[in-house]
Tab-separated table of C-alpha atoms in Angstrom:
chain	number	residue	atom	x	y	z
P	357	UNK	CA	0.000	0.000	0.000
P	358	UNK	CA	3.309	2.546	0.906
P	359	UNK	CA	4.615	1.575	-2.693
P	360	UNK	CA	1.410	1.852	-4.314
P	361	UNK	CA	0.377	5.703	-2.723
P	362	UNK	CA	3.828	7.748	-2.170
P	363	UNK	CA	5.310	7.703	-5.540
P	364	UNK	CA	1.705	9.164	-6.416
P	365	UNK	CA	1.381	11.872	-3.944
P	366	UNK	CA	3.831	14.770	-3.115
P	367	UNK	CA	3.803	14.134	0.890
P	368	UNK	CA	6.105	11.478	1.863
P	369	UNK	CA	4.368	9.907	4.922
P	370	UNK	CA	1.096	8.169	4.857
P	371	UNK	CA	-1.316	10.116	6.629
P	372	UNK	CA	-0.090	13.293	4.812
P	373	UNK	CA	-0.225	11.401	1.419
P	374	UNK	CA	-3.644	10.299	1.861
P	375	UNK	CA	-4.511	13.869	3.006
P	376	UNK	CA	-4.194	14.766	-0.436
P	377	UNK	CA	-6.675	12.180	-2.174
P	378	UNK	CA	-9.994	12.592	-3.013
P	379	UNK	CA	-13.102	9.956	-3.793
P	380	UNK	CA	-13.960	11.077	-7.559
P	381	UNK	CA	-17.646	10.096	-7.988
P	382	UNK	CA	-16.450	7.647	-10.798
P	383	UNK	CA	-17.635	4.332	-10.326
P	384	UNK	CA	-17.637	0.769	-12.255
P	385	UNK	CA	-19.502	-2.599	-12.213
P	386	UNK	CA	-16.938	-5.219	-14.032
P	387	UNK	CA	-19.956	-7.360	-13.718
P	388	UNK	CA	-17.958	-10.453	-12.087
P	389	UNK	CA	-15.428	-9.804	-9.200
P	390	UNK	CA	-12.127	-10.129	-11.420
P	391	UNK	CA	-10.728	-6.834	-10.337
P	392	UNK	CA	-8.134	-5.746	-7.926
P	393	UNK	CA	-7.288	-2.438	-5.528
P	394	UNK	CA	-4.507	-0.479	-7.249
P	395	UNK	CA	-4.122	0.585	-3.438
P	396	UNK	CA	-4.136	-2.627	-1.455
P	397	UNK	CA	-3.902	-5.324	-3.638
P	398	UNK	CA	-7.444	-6.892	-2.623
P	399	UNK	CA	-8.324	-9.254	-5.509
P	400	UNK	CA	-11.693	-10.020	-6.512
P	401	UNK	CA	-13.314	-6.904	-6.932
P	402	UNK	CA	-16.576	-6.192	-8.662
P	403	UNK	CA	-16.836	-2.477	-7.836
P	404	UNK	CA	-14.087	-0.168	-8.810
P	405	UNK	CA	-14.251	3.702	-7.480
P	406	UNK	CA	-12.083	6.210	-8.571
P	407	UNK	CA	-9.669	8.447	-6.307
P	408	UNK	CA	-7.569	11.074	-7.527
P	409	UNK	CA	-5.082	13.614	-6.234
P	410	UNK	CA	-4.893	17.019	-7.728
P	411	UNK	CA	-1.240	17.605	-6.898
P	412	UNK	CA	-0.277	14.817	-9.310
P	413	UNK	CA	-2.952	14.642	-11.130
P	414	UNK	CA	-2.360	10.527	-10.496
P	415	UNK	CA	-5.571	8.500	-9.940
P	416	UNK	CA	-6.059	4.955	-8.583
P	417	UNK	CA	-9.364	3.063	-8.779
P	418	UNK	CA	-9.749	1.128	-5.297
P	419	UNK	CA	-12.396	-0.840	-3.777
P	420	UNK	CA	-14.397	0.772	-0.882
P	421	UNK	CA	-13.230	-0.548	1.952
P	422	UNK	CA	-9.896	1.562	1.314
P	423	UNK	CA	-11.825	4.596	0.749
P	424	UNK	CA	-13.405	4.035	4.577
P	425	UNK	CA	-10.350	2.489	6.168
P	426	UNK	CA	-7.975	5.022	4.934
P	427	UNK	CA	-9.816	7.810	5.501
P	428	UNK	CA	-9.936	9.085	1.694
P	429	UNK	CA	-11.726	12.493	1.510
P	430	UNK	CA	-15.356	11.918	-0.124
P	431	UNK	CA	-17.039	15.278	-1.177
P	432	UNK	CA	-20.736	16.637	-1.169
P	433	UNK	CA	-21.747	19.651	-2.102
P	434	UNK	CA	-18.234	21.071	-1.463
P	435	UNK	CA	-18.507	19.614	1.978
P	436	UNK	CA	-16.439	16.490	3.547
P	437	UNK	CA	-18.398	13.740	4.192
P	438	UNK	CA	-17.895	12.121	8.265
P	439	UNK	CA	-16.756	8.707	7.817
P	440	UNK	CA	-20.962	8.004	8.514
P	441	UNK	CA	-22.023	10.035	5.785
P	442	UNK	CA	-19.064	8.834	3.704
P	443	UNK	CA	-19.990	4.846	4.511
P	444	UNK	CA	-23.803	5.570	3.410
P	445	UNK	CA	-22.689	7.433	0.335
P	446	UNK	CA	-20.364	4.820	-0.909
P	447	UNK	CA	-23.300	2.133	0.324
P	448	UNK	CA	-26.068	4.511	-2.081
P	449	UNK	CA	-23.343	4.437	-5.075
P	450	UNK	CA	-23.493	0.233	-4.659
P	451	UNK	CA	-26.882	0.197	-4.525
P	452	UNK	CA	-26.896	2.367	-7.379
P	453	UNK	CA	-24.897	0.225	-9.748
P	454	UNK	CA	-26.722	-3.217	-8.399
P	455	UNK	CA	-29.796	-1.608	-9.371
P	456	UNK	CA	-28.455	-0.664	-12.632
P	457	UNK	CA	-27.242	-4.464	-12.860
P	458	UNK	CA	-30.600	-5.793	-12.647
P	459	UNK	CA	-32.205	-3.408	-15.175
P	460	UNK	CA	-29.774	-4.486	-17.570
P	461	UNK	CA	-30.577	-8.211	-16.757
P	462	UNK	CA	-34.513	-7.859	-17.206
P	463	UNK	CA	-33.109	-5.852	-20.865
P	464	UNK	CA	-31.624	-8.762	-21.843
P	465	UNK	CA	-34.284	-11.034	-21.137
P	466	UNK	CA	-37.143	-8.440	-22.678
P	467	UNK	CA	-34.885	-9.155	-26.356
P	468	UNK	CA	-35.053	-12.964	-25.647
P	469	UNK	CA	-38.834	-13.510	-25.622
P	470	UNK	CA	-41.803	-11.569	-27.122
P	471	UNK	CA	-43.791	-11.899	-23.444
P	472	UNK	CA	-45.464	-9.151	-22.027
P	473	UNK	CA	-44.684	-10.353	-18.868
P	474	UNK	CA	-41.045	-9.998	-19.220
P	475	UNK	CA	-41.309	-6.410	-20.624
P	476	UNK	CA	-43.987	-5.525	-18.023
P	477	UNK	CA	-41.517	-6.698	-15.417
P	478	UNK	CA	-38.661	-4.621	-17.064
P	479	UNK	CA	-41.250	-1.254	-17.002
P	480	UNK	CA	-42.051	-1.797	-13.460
P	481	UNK	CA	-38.416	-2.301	-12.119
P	482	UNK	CA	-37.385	1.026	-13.983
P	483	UNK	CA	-40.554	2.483	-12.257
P	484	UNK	CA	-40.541	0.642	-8.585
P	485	UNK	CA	-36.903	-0.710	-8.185
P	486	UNK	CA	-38.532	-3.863	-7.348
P	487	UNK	CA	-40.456	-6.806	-8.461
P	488	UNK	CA	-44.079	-8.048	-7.537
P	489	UNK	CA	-44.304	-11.901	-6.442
P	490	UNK	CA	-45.808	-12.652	-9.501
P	491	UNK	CA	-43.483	-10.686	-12.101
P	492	UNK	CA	-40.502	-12.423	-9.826
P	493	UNK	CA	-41.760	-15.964	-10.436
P	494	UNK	CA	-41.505	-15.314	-13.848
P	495	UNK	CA	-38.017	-13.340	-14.707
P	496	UNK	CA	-35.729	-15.796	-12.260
P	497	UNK	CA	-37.194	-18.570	-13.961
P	498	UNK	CA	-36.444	-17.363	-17.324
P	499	UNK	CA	-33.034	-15.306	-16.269
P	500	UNK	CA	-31.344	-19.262	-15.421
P	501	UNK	CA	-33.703	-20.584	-18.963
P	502	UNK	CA	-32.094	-18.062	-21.227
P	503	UNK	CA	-29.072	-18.348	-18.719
P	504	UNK	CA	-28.138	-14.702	-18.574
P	505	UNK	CA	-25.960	-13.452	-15.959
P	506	UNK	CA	-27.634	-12.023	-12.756
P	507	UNK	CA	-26.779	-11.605	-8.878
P	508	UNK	CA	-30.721	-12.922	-7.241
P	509	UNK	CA	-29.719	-10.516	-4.312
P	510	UNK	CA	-29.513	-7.533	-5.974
P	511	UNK	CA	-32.885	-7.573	-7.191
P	512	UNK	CA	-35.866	-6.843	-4.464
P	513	UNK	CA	-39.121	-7.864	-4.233
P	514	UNK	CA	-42.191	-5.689	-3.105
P	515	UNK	CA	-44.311	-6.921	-0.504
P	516	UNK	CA	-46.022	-4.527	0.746
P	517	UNK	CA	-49.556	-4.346	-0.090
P	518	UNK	CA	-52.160	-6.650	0.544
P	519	UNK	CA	-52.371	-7.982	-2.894
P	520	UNK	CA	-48.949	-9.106	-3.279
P	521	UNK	CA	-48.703	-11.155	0.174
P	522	UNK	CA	-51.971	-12.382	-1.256
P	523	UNK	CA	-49.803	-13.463	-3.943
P	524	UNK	CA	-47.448	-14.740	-2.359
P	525	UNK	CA	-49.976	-17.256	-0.526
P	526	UNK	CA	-51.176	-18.452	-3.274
P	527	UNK	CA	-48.390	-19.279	-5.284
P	528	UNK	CA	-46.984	-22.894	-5.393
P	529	UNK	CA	-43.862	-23.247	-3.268
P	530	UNK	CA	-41.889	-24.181	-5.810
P	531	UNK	CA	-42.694	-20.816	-7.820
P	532	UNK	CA	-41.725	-19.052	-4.105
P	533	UNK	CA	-38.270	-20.843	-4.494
P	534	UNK	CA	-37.590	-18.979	-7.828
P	535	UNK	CA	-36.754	-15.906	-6.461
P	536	UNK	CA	-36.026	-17.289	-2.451
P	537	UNK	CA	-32.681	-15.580	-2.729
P	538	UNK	CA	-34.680	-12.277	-3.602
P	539	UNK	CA	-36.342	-12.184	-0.389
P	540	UNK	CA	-35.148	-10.348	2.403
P	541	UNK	CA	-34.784	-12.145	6.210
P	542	UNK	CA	-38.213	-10.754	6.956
P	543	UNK	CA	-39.846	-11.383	3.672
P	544	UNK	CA	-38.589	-15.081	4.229
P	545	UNK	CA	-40.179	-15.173	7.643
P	546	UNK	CA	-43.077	-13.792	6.146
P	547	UNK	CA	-43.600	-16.334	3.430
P	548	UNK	CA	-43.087	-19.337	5.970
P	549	UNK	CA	-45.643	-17.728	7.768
P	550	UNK	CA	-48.034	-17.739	4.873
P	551	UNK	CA	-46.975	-21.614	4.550
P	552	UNK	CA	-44.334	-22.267	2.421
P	553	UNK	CA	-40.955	-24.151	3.096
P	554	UNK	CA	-37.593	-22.607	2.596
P	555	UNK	CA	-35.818	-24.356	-0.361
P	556	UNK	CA	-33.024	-26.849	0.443
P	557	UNK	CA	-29.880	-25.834	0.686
């Protein structure tokens, strides 16, 4: 991490160096976790977000965990973020790009097959950010059909109104296991309680 920071920065101790750094806003979903911290080293990345120092003009794109643990400046509004505000921001920025992940999933299975379903699913997740029981049912099964590449925990599922727990009673168990990995720890609880099993493991 020395090696990686001080030939970048014009300080020449650490907590001076990293003084100088700044979170850049720029942000990037590799899709699979194949990426590594030009800081640390950490392997396995998925999300990549920028840093940059002004001085140097040098940039490095880290994971997050460097950003918190090293105390990298993140801005707002010309204001520095406290480590809090700076964890939530970097959390909303994830969020952000899992989100975008999913739309891009229910895109790719809209092309696959003319099923108004499918593109009613993909209208309501731009809309919502989430997925009814019964539009859920449907995309997981044909996401692993047409095999395209999706993270189940990124997506959500709404279960708020009466209708969809209604739904969600209804539906076969085996149509509930579709999108188990979907369902929050209290949605879970919630659909045992309306009598269906968790799948096995």
């Amino acid at each position: 991490m020395r090696d990686s920071i001080l030939p970048l920065s014009v300080a020449d101790t650490l907590p001076a160096a990293f003084a100088e750094w700044s979170f850049t806003e720029n942000t990037v979903d590799h899709e699979t976790p194949i990426e590594t911290c030009e800081l640390c080293g950490q392997q396995d990345l998925r999300y990549h977000f920028e840093i940059a120092n002004p001085y140097t003009e040098a940039a490095l794109w880290v994971g997050s965990h460097c950003i918190l643990q090293f105390d990298v400046a993140v801005m707002e509004n010309g204001r520095r973020l406290s480590p809090e505000e700076a964890k939530r921001h970097l959390a909303k920025l994830t969020q952000r790009m899992q989100l975008e992940s999913c739309i891009r999933a229910l895109e790719q299975l809209a092309t696959k097959e003319v099923n108004p379903v499918l593109s009613g699913a993909l209208d309501y997740y731009r809309r919502n950010k989430k997925l009814t029981p019964k539009y859920a049912a449907v995309v997981f099964w044909k996401l692993r059909t047409f095999r395209i590449d999706h993270h189940p925990s990124f997506f959500q599922v709404e279960l708020r109104r009466a209708q969809h727990i209604e739904d969600l009673r209804q539906m076969p168990t085996r149509r509930v296991h579709r999108f188990w990995s979907a369902l929050s720890a209290g949605q879970r609880r919630k659909a045992v309680e309306l009598g269906h099993t968790p799948p096995d493991e």
